[in-house]
XYZ file of C-alpha atoms in Angstrom:
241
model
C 28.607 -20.607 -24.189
C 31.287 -18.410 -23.090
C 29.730 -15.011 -21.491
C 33.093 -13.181 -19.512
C 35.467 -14.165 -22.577
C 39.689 -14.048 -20.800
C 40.223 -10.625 -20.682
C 37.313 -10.362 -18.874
C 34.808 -8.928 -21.337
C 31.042 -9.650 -21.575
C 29.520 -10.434 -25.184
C 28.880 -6.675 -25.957
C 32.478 -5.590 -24.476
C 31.448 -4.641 -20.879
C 33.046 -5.041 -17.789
C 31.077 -7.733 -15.643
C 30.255 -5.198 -13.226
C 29.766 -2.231 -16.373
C 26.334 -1.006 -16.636
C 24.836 -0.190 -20.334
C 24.311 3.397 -20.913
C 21.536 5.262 -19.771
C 18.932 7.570 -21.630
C 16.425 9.509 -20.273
C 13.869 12.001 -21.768
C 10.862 13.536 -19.896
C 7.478 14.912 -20.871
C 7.518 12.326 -24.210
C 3.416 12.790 -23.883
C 2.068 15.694 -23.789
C -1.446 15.014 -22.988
C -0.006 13.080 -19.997
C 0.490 14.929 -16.379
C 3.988 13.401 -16.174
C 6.023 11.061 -19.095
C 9.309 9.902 -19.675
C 11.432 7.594 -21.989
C 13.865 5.233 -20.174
C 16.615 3.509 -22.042
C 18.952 0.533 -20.601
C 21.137 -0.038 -23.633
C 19.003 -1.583 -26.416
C 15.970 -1.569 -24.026
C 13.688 1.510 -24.326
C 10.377 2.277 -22.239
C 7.653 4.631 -22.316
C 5.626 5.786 -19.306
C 2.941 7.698 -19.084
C 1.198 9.244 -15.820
C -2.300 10.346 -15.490
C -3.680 11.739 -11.609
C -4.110 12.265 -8.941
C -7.425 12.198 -10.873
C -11.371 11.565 -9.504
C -11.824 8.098 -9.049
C -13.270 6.506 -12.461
C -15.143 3.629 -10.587
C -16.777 5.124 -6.954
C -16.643 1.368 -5.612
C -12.701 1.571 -5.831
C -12.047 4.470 -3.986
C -10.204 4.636 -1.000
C -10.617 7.070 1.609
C -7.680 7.608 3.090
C -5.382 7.174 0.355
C -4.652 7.401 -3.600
C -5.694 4.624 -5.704
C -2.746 3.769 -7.759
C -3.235 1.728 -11.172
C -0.788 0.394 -13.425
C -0.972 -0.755 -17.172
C 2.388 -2.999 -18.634
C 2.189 -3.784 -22.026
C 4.438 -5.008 -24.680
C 4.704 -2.955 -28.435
C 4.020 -6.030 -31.102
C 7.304 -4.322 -33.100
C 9.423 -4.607 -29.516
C 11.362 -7.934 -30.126
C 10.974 -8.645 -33.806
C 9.135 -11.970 -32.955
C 5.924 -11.846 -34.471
C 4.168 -14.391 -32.338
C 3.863 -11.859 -29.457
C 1.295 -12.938 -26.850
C -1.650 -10.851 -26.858
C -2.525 -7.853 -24.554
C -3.248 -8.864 -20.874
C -1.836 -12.156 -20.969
C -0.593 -13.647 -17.621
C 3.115 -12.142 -17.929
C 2.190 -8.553 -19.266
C -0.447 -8.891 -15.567
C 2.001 -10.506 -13.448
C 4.502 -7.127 -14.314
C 1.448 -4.907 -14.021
C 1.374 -6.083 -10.340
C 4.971 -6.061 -9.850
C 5.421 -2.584 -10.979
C 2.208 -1.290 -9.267
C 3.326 -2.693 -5.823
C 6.475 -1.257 -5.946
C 5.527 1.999 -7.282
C 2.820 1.736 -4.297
C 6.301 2.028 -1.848
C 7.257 5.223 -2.827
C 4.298 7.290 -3.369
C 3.014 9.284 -0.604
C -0.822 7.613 -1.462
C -2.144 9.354 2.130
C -1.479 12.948 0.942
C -4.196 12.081 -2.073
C -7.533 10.271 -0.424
C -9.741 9.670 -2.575
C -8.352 9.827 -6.026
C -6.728 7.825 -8.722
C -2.835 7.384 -10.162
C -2.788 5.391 -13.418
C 0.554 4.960 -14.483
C 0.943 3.087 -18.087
C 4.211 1.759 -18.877
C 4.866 -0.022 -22.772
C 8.179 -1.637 -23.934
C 9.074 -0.078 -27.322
C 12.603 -2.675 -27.597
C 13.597 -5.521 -25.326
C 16.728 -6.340 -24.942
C 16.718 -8.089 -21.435
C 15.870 -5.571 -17.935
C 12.565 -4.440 -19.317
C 10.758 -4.227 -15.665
C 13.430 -2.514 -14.455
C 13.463 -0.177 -17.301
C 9.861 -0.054 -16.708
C 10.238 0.869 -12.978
C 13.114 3.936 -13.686
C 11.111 4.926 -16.439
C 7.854 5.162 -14.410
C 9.740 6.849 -11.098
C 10.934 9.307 -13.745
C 7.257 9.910 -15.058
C 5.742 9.975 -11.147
C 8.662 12.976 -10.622
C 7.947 14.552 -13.964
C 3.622 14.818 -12.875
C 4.913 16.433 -9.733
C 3.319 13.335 -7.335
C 4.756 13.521 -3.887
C 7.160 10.212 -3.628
C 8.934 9.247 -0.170
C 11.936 8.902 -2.468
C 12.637 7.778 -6.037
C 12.316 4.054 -6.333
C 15.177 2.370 -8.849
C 15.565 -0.996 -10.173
C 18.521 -3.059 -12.089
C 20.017 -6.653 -12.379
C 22.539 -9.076 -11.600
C 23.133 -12.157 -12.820
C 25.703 -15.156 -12.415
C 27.226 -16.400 -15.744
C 30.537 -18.724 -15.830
C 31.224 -18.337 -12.236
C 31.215 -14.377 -12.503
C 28.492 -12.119 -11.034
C 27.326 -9.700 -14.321
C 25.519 -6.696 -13.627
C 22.184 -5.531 -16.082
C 22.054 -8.498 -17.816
C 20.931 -7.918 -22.019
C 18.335 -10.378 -23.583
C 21.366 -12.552 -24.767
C 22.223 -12.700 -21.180
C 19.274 -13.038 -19.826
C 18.088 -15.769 -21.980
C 20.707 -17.960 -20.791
C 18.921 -20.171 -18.022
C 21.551 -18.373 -15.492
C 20.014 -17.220 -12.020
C 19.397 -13.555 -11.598
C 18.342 -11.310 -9.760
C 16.145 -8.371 -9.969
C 16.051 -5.276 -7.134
C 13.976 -2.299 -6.456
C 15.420 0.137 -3.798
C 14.608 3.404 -2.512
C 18.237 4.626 -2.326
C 18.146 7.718 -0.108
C 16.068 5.519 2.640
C 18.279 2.134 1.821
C 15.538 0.284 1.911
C 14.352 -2.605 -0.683
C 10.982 -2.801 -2.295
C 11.557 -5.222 -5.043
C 13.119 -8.471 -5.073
C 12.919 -11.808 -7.616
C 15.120 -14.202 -8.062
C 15.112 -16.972 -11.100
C 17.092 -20.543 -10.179
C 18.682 -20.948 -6.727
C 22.049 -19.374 -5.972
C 24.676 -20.249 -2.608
C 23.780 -17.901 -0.229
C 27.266 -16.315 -0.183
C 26.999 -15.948 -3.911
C 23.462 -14.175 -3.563
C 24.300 -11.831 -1.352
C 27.135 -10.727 -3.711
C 25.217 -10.421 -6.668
C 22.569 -8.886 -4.713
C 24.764 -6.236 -3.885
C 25.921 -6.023 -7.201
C 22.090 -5.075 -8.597
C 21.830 -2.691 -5.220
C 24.493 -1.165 -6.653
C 23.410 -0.516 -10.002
C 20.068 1.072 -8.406
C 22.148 3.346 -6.510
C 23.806 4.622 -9.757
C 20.518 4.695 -11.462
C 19.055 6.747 -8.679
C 21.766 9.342 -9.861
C 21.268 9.351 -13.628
C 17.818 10.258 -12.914
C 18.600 12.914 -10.150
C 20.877 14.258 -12.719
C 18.130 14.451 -15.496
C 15.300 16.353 -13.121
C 17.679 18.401 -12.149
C 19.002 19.707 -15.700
C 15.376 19.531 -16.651
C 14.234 21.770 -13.594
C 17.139 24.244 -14.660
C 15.631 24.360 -18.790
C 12.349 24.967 -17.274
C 13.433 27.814 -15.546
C 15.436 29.467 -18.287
C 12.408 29.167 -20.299
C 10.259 31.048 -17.433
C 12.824 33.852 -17.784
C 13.338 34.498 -21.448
């Protein structure tokens, strides 16, 4: 199958190294203490933040730090395929993990001993990048329920179709047996918290799609600077009406 057709255009008419277009929308819960919707093209994700809280079970706490929780699941309506596994099978855990231990990177857990972060994070479409979707959309919720992060964490991926490095692959994509490769960063610190890889790649063409993803985290980071900011500025035109 042809992916980058001769003038250089992906299946959906991007670029190869053309992102799809972010959406963003904070405080989509309101019983929540932070929330956000995260969109990657056809791929939307809701997150939902509760904490620092008391610690529901006293045998989990940790002294001298947060615990920090994290709940993946997949909406049954999500990818039109009605044999959808059920809740808490060994993906929907495996991406519970993933997501917790990189969210673990960024937040400052020793300024919260003692207390609990759950953060819950459910795929309302797929369309290929959902636990990166899954990771902007939770940063964006951590940011929106004020929790004190070393720096946002952002994620995005690469892939290598017909000899061409593709950046934020779509389920099409994806699907496709290709290798790619997914990234976490913290962009202000430049350091990586995330990384998986599916099929073996040269080394020389890793590091460039590597980059690639890298890339597209650093442009993410921005989007989502972009939306606290204009949502800090409503807030405080509300306050002074």
């Amino acid at each position: 199958m042809e992916f980058v057709n001769p003038e250089g255009l992906r299946l959906d008419g991007r670029r190869p190294m053309e992102m799809r277009q972010l959406r963003a929308q904070i405080g989509a819960v309101a019983k929540a203490d932070g929330s956000a919707v995260f969109e990657m093209g056809n791929t939307k994700v809701i997150a939902a933040v509760y904490g620092p809280r008391e610690v529901q079970n006293r045998s989990q706490q940790i002294n001298d730090q947060a615990l920090v929780r994290c709940e993946y699941s997949m909406a049954n309506f999500s990818t039109g395929d009605r044999r959808r596994k059920p809740k808490g099978d060994r993906r929907s855990t495996e991406i519970s993990l993933v997501i917790r231990q990189t969210m673990e990177e960024c937040i400052l857990t020793n300024l919260m001993p003692r207390s609990q972060i759950d953060i819950y994070v459910q795929v309302l479409q797929a369309d290929g990048g959902t636990r990166s979707a899954c990771i902007n959309a939770a940063t964006l919720a951590l940011a929106d329920a004020g929790i004190p992060m070393r720096d946002l964490v952002t994620s995005c991926s690469a892939g290598f179709l017909n000899s061409t490095p593709l950046l934020d692959l779509n389920y099409v994509e994806d699907s496709a047996g290709g290798p790619d490769v997914t990234v976490g960063i913290l962009p202000k610190l430049d350091k990586v918290t995330l990384l998986q890889m599916d099929a073996k790649l040269p080394i020389d063409t890793f590091e460039n799609v590597m980059q690639l993803a890298v890339e597209g985290c650093k442009a993410i980071a921005n989007y989502i600077r972009e939306v606290l900011l204009e949502n800090t500025k409503q807030l405080e035109y509300r306050r002074g009406l």
